Coordinates of C-alpha atoms in Angstrom, one line a residue:
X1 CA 44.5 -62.1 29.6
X2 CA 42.3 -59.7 31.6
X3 CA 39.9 -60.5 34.2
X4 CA 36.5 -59.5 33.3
X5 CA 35.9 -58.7 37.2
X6 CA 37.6 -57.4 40.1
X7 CA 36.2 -58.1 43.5
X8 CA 37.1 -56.9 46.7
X9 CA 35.8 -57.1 50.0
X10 CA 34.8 -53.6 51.8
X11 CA 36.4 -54.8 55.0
X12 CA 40.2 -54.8 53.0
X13 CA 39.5 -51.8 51.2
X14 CA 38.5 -50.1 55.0
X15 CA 41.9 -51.7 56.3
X16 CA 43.8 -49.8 53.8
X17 CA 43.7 -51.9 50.4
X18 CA 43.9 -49.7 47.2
X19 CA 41.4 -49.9 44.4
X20 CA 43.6 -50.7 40.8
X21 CA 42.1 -51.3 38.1
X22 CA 45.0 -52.5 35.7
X23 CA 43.5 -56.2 35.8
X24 CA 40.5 -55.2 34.2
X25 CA 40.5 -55.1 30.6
X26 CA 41.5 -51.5 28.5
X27 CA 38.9 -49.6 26.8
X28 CA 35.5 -51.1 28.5
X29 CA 32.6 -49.8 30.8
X30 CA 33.5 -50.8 33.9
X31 CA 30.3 -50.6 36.7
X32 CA 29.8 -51.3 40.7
X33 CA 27.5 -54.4 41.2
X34 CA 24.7 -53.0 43.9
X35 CA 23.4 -56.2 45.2
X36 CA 27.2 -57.7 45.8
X37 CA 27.9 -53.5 47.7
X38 CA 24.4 -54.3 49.6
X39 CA 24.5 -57.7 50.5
X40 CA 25.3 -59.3 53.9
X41 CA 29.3 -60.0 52.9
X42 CA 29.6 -56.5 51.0
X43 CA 32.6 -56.5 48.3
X44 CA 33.3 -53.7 46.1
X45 CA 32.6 -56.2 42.6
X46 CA 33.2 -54.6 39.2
X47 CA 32.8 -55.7 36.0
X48 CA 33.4 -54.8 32.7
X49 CA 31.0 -54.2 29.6
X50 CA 31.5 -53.9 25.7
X51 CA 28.1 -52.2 25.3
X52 CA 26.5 -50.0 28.4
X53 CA 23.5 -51.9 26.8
X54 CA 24.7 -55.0 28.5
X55 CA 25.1 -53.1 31.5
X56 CA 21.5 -51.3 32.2
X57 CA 19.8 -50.8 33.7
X58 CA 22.4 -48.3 36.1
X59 CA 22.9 -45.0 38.0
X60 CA 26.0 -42.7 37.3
X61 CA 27.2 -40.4 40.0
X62 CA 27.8 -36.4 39.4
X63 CA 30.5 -35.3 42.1
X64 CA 33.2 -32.4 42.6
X65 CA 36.5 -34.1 42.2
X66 CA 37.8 -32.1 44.8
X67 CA 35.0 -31.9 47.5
X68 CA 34.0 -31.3 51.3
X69 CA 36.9 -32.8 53.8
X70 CA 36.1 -35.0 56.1
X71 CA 36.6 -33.6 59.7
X72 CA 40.1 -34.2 60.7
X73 CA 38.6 -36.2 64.0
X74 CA 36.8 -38.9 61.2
X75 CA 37.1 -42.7 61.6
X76 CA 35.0 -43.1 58.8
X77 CA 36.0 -46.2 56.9
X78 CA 37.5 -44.8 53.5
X79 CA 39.6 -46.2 50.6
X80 CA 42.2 -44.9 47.7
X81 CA 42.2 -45.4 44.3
X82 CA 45.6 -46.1 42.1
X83 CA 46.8 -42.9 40.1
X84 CA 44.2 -40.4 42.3
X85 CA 46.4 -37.8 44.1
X86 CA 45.8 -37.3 47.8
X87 CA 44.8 -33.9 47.4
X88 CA 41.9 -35.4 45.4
X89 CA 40.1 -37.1 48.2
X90 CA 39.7 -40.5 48.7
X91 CA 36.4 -42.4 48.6
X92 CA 33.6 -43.1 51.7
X93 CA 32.4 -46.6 52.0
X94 CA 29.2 -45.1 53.7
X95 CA 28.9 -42.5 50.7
X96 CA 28.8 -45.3 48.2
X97 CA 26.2 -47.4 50.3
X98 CA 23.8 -44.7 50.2
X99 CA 24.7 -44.0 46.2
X100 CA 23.6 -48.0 46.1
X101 CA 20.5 -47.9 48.1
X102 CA 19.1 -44.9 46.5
X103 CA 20.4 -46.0 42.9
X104 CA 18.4 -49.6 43.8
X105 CA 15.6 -47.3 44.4
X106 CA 15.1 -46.6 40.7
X107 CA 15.5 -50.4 39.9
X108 CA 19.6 -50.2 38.8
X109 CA 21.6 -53.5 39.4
X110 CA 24.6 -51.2 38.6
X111 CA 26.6 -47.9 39.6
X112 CA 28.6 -45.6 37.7
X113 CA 31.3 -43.3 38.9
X114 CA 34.4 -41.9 37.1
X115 CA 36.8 -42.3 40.3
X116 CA 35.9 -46.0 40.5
X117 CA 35.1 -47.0 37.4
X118 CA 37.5 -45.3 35.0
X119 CA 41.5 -46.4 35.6
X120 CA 43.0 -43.4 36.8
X121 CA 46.8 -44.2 36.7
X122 CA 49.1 -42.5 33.9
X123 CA 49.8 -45.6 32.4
X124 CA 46.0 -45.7 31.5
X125 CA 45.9 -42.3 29.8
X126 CA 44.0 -43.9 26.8
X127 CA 42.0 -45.7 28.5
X128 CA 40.4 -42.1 30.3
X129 CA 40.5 -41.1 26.7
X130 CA 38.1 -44.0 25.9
X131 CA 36.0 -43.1 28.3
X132 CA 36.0 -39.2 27.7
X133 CA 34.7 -40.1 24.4
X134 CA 31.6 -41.6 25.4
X135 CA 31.0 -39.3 28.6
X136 CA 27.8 -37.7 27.0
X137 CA 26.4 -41.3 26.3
X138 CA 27.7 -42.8 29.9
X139 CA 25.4 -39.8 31.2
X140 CA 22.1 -40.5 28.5
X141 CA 21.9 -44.0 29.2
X142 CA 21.9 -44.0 32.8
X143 CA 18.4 -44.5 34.7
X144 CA 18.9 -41.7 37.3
X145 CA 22.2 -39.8 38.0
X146 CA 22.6 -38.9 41.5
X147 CA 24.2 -35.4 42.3
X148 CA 26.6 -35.7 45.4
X149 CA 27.4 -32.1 45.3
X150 CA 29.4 -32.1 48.5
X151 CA 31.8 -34.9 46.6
X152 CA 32.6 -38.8 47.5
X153 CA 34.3 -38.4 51.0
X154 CA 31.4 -37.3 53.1
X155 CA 27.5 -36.0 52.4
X156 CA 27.4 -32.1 52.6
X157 CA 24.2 -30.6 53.8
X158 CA 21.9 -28.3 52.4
X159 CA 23.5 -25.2 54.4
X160 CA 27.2 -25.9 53.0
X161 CA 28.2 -24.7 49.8
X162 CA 30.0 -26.6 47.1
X163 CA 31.9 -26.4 44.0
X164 CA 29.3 -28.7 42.2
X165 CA 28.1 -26.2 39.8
X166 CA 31.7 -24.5 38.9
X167 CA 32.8 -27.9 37.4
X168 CA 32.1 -28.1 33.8
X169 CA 31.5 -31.7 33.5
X170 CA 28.5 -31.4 35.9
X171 CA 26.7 -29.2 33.1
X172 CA 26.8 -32.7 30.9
X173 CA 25.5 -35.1 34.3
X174 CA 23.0 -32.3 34.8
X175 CA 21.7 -32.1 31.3
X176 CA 21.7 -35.4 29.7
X177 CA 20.2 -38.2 32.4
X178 CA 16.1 -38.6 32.0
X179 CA 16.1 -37.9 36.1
X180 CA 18.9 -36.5 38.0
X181 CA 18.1 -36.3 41.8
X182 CA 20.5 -34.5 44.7
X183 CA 21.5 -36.5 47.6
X184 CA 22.5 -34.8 50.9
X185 CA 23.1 -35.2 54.8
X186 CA 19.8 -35.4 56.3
X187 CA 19.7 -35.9 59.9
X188 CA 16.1 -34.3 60.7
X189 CA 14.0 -37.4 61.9
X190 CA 10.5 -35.0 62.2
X191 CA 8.4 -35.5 58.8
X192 CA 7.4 -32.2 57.6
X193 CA 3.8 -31.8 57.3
X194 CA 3.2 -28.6 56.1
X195 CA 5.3 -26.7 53.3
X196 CA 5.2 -23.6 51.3
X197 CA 7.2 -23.0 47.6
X198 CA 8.9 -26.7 48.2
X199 CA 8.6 -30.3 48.1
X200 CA 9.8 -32.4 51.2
X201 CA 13.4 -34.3 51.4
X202 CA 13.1 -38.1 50.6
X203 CA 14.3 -39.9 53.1
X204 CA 17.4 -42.6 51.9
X205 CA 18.5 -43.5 55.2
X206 CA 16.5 -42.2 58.5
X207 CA 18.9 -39.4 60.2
X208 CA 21.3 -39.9 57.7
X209 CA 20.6 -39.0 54.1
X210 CA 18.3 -37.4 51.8
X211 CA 17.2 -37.2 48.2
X212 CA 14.8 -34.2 46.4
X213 CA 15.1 -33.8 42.4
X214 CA 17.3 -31.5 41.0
X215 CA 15.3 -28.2 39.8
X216 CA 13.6 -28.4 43.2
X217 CA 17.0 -27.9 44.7
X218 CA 17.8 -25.3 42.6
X219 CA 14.3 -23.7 43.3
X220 CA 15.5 -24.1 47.4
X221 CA 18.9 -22.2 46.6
X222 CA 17.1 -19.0 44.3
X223 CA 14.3 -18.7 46.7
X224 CA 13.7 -20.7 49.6
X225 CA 10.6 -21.7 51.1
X226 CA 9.3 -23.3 54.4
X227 CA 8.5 -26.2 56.1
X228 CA 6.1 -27.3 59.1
X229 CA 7.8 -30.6 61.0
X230 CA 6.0 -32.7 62.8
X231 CA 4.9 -31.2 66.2
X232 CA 5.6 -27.8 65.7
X233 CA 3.1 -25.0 65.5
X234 CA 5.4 -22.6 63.1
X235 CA 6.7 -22.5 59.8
X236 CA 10.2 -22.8 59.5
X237 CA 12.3 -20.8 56.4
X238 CA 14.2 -23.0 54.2
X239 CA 17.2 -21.4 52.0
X240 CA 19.5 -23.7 50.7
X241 CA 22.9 -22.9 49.9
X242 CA 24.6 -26.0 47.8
X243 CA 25.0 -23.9 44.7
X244 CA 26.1 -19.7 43.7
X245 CA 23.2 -17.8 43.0
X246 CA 23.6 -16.6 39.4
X247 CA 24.8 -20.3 38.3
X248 CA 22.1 -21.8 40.1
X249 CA 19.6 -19.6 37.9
X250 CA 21.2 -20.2 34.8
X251 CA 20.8 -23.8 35.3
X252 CA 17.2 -24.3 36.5
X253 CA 16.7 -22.4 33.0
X254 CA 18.5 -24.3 30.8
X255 CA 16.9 -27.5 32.3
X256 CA 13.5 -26.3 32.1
X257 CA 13.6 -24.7 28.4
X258 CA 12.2 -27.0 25.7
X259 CA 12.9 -24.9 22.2
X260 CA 16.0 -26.5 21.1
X261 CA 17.7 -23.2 20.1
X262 CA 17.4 -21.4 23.5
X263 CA 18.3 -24.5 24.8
X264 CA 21.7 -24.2 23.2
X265 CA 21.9 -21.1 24.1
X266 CA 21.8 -21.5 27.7
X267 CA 24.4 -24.2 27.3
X268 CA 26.9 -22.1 26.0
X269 CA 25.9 -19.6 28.8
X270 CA 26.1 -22.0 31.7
X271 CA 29.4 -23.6 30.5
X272 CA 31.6 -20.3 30.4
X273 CA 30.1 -20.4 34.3
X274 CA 32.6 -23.4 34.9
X275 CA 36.1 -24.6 35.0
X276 CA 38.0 -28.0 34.5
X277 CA 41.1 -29.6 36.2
X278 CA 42.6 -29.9 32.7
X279 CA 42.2 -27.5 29.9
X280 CA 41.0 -29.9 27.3
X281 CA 38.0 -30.6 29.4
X282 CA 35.9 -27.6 28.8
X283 CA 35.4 -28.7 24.4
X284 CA 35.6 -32.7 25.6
X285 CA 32.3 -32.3 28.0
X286 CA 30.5 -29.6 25.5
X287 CA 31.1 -31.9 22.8
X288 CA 28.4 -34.5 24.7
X289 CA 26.1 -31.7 25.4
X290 CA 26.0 -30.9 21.2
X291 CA 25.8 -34.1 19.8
X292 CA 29.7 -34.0 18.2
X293 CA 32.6 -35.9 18.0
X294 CA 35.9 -35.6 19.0
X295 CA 38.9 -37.9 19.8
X296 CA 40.3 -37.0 23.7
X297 CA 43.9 -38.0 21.7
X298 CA 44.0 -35.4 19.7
X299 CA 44.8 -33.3 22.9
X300 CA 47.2 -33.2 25.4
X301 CA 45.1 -32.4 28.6
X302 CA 46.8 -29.1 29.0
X303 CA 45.3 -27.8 25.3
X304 CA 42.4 -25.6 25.5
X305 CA 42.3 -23.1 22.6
X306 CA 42.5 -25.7 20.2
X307 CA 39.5 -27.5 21.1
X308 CA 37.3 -25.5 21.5
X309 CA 38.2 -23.9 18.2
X310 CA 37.5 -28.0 16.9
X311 CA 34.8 -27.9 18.8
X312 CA 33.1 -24.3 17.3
X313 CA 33.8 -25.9 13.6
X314 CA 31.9 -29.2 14.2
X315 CA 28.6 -27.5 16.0
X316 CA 28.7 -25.3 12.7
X317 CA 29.7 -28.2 10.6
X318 CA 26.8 -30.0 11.7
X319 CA 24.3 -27.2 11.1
X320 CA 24.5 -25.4 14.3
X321 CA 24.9 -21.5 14.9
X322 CA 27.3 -20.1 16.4
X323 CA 26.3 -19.7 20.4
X324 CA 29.2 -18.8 21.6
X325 CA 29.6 -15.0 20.4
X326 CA 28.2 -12.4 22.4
X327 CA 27.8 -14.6 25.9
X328 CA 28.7 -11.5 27.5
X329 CA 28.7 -7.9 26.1
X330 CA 31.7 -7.2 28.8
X331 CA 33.9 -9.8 27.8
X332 CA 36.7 -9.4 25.6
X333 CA 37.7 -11.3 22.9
X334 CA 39.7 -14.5 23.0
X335 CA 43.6 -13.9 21.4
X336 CA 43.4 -16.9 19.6
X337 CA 39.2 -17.0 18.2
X338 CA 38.0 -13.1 18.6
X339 CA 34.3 -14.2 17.6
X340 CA 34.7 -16.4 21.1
X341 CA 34.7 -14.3 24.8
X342 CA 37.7 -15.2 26.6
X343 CA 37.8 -18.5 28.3
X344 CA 38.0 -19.4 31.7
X345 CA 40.9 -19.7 33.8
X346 CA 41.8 -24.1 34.5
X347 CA 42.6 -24.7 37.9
X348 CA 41.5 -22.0 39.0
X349 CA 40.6 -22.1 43.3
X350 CA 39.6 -18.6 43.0
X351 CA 36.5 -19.4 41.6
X352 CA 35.3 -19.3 37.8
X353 CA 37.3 -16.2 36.4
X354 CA 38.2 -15.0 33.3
X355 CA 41.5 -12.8 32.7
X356 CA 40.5 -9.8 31.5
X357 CA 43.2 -7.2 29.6
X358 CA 44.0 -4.3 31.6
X359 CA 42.3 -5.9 34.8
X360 CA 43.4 -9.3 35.9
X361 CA 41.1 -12.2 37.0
X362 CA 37.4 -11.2 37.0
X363 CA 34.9 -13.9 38.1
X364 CA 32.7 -15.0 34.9
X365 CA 29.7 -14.4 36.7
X366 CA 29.9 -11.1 37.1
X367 CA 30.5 -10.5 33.3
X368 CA 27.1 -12.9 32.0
X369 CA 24.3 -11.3 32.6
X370 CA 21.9 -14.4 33.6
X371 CA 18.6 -12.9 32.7
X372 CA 19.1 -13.2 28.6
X373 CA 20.0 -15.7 25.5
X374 CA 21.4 -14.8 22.4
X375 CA 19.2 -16.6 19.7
X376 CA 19.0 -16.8 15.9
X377 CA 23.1 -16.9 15.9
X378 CA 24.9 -17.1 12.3
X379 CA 25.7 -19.8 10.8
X380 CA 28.4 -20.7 8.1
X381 CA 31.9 -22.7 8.6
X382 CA 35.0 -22.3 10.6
X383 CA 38.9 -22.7 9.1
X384 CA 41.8 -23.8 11.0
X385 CA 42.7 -20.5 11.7
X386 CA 39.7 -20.0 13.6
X387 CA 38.2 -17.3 11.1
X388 CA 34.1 -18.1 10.5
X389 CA 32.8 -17.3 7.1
X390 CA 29.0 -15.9 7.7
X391 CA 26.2 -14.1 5.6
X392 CA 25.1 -11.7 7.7
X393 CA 23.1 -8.3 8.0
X394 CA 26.2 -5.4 8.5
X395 CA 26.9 -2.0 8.7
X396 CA 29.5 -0.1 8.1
X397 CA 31.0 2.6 11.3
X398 CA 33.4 5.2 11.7
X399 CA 35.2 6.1 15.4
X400 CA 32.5 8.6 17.1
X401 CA 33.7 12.1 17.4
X402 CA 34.0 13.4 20.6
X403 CA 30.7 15.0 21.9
X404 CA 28.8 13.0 18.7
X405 CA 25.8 11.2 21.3
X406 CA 23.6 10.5 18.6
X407 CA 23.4 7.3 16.4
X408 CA 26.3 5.9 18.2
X409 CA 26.8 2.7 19.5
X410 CA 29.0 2.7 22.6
X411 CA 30.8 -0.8 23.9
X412 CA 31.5 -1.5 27.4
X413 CA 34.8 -0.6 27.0
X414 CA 33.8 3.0 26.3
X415 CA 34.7 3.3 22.4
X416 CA 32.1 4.5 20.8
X417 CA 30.9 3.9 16.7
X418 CA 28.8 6.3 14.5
X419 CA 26.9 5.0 11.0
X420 CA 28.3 6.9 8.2
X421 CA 25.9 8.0 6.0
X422 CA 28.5 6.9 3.4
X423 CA 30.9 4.3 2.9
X424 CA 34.3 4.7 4.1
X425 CA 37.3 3.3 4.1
X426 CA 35.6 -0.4 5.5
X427 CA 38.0 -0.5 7.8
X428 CA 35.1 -0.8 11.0
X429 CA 31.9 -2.3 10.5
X430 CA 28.6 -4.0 12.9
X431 CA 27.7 -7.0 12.4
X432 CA 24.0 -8.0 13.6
X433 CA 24.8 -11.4 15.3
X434 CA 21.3 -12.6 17.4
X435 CA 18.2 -11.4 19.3
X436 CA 18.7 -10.6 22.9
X437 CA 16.0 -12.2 24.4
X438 CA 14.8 -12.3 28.3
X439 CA 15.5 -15.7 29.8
X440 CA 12.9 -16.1 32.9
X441 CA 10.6 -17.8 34.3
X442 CA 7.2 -18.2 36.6
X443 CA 5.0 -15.1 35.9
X444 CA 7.5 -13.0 34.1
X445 CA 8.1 -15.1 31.6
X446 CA 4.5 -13.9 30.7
X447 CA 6.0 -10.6 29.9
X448 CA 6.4 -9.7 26.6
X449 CA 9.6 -7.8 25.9
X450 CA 10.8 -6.2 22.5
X451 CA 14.5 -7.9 22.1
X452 CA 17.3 -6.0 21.8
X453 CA 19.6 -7.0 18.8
X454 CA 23.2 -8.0 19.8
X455 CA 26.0 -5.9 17.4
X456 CA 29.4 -7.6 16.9
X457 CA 31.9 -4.4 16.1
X458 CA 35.1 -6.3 14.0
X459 CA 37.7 -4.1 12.5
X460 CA 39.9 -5.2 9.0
X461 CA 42.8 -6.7 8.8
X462 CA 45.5 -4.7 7.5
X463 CA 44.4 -1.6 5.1
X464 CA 42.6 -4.0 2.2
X465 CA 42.6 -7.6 3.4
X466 CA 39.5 -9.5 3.6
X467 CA 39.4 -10.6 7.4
X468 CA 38.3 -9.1 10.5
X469 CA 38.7 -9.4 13.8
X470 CA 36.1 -8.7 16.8
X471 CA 36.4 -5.6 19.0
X472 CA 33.4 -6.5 21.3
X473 CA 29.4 -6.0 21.8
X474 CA 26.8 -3.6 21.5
X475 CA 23.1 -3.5 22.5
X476 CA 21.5 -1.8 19.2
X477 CA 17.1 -1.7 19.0
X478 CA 16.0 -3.7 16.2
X479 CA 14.9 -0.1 14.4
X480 CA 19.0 1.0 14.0
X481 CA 19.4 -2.3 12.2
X482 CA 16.6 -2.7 10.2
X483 CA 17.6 -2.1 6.8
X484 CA 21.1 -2.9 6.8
X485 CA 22.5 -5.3 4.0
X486 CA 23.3 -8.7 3.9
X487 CA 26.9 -9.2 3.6
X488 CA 29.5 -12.3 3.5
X489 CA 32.6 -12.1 6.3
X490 CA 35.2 -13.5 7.3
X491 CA 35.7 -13.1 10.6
X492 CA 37.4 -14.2 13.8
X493 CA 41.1 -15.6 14.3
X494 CA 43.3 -13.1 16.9
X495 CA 41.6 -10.8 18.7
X496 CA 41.7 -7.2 17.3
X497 CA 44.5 -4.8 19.0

């Protein structure tokens, strides 16, 4: 039978004991006890919960797997956990005290983190299935997550940059807690008395560690601002640099947005801004993030076309427009889902890149422009072959003649499309699939900006068939699209050649 605990004092794991999990029983919440971490004889104690219920009030950590190296000249006491590879990192003692101290903070008795709390060994691939499952509700139920963007084996300061917000599962930990606060090296000892455009670092431990809520982090990376410290007569510019710029922006306005629909929006927006370890990763976190389920062990972990096509059919199946199309009007097409841009690259150390035909690897965020949503997205129902079936407003278009400017609508890629003023042969038509509209904030957000309707171009099947596949995006003003016909499609499955 297994134990329902597992303790172990921090002195072994320092001396070089291994953190395994196997004792503990399969398929349960497993959590860090605070007070035994914090007390004067501190033991790493887990336990093990049916219900998170039973287990609240806690704290869940949000972490690069991969994060900042220690300095190669470290003592710092450290420990390894069963089935994590080296190149993965292994886990600070200190880190973990001040996750506890600041976690206590907010009243939790309990810490969650995936390294310690999930069993990582390959023998206990459905037991991480379990637990991938019930990510999005690990994340909801918590009391505070706590954002350690520089990773588990050492705080990183403000000045150092991170991959925190290229990892897709830190879109869920961002979105989903009730508070999420980021906690960084801190080792200014002056209080600042004086500051312009942000708030002051809370103090965790005096010349050690930090704490400031998320959005005001992500308002310190986008712009900055100043501080006065104690005993000095000058301001002193503040610029973080935890987080990449456009990222940074799409994510303080996904978390400040309250209509449901943009919200979703930005979702989709910000996710296509980050990569997973394993392919499978991408639909499994997004599925938290849109309230649908599906079962981790369906999937090998290398699989990533075929859930996100599962996931695309359940956020329709459940009401929900399609968010996906037109993230980017310089994407292409996926091969295997046209109406869905082409998805990030797993693994990928270069960054968040997409591969692009003709081109090679281009970085996602150069291809998203931040500054607007798609909304009012069709709706309809997805089949296994990845083709949507959708009511919406559509126009027929012929291949622009050479020299024809007028009424044309001309994609990125340079083709350009005229609007018969007859039918043809219905082998081209547009498809009117959202509103562009602006996505800022502060004072222009007050702005008010005539959207721009967002044109899916899809070409036929075959000479008569009834699918169609997508060639890309246009930009058209709502007067070009005005008194175009509603029309039923089916449309999607391999990208159009």
């Amino acid at each position: 039978m297994s134990a329902e605990t597992l303790t172990i004092p921090l002195a072994s794991l320092a001396s070089g004991t291994q953190l395994d999990l196997t004792s503990l029983p399969a398929n349960h919440f497993r959590f860090l006890s605070i007070p035994h971490y914090l007390s004067a004889s501190p033991s790493l104690h887990l336990t093990s919960h049916a219900t998170l219920e039973s287990a609240a009030p806690y704290a869940a950590l949000s972490y690069p797997w991969r994060d900042l190296a220690p300095p190669a000249s470290s003592t710092a006491p450290m420990f390894g956990v069963a089935g994590v590879t080296a190149d993965a990192g292994r886990v600070s003692l200190a880190v973990l005290r001040t996750a506890c101290l600041r976690a206590r903070h907010h009243g939790a008795q309990r810490l969650w983190l995936d390294r310690v709390c999930i069993n990582q060994t390959e023998a206990a691939l459905g037991d991480r299935d379990w637990h991938m499952a019930r990510m999005g509700t690990v994340y909801a139920g918590c009391a505070v997550c706590l954002v350690f963007a520089g990773g588990i084996q050492r705080l990183g300061g403000v000045q150092e940059a991170t991959a925190w917000i290229g990892r897709v599962w830190t879109l869920l930990e961002a979105v989903l807690p009730p508070k999420v606060e980021c906690v960084f090296r801190w080792e200014e000892t002056r209080e600042v008395v004086e500051l312009v455009n942000l708030v002051a670092p809370e103090v965790v431990e005096p010349g050690v560690s930090a704490v400031m809520e998320l959005g005001w982090m992500l308002s310190g990376v986008l712009a900055g601002g100043q501080y006065r410290y104690a005993g000095e007569d000058e301001m002193t510019d503040v610029q973080f640099a935890l987080f990449g710029h456009p990222e940074a922006y799409v994510l303080q306005r996904l978390l400040e947005e309250e209509e449901p629909e943009k919200k979703e929006a930005g979702l989709w927006r910000s996710a296509w801004m980050r990569t997973a370890s394993w392919p499978r990763d991408m639909a499994l976190c997004m599925m938290g993030l849109f309230g649908v389920e599906l079962n981790p062990g369906d999937y090998v972990p290398d699989e990533q076309q075929k859930p996100m096509m599962d996931l695309a059919r359940a956020v329709l199946a459940r009401g929900g427009s399609a968010g996906w199309m037109g993230l980017s009007l310089r994407m292409a097409p996926a091969d295997f889902m046209s109406t869905m841009c082409l998805l990030p690259i797993p693994r990928d150390r270069g960054g968040v890149r997409v591969v692009m035909p003709g081109v090679g690897p281009v970085a996602t965020n150069t291809l998203i422009d931040p500054y607007w949503l798609l909304v009012g997205a069709p709706k309809g129902s997805l089949d296994a072959a990845g083709y949507m079936t959708t009511t919406v407003q559509a126009r027929e278009l012929s291949v622009a003649s050479e020299g024809d400017e007028d009424g044309t609508l001309s994609m990125s890629s340079g083709e350009k499309w005229s609007i018969p003023e007859t039918a043809g042969s219905g082998k081209y038509f547009a498809l009117v699939v959202g509103k562009m509209i602006p996505s800022v904030g502060g004072a222009l957000g007050m702005i008010q900006i005539e959207a721009d309707t967002v044109v899916m171009v899809v070409q036929r099947e075959g000479e008569s068939g009834d699918t169609y596949n997508v060639k890309g995006y246009v930009q058209a003003t709502p007067q070009v699209v005005e008194d175009w016909q509603e029309r039923e499609f089916r449309v999607g499955g391999p990208r159009a050649v």
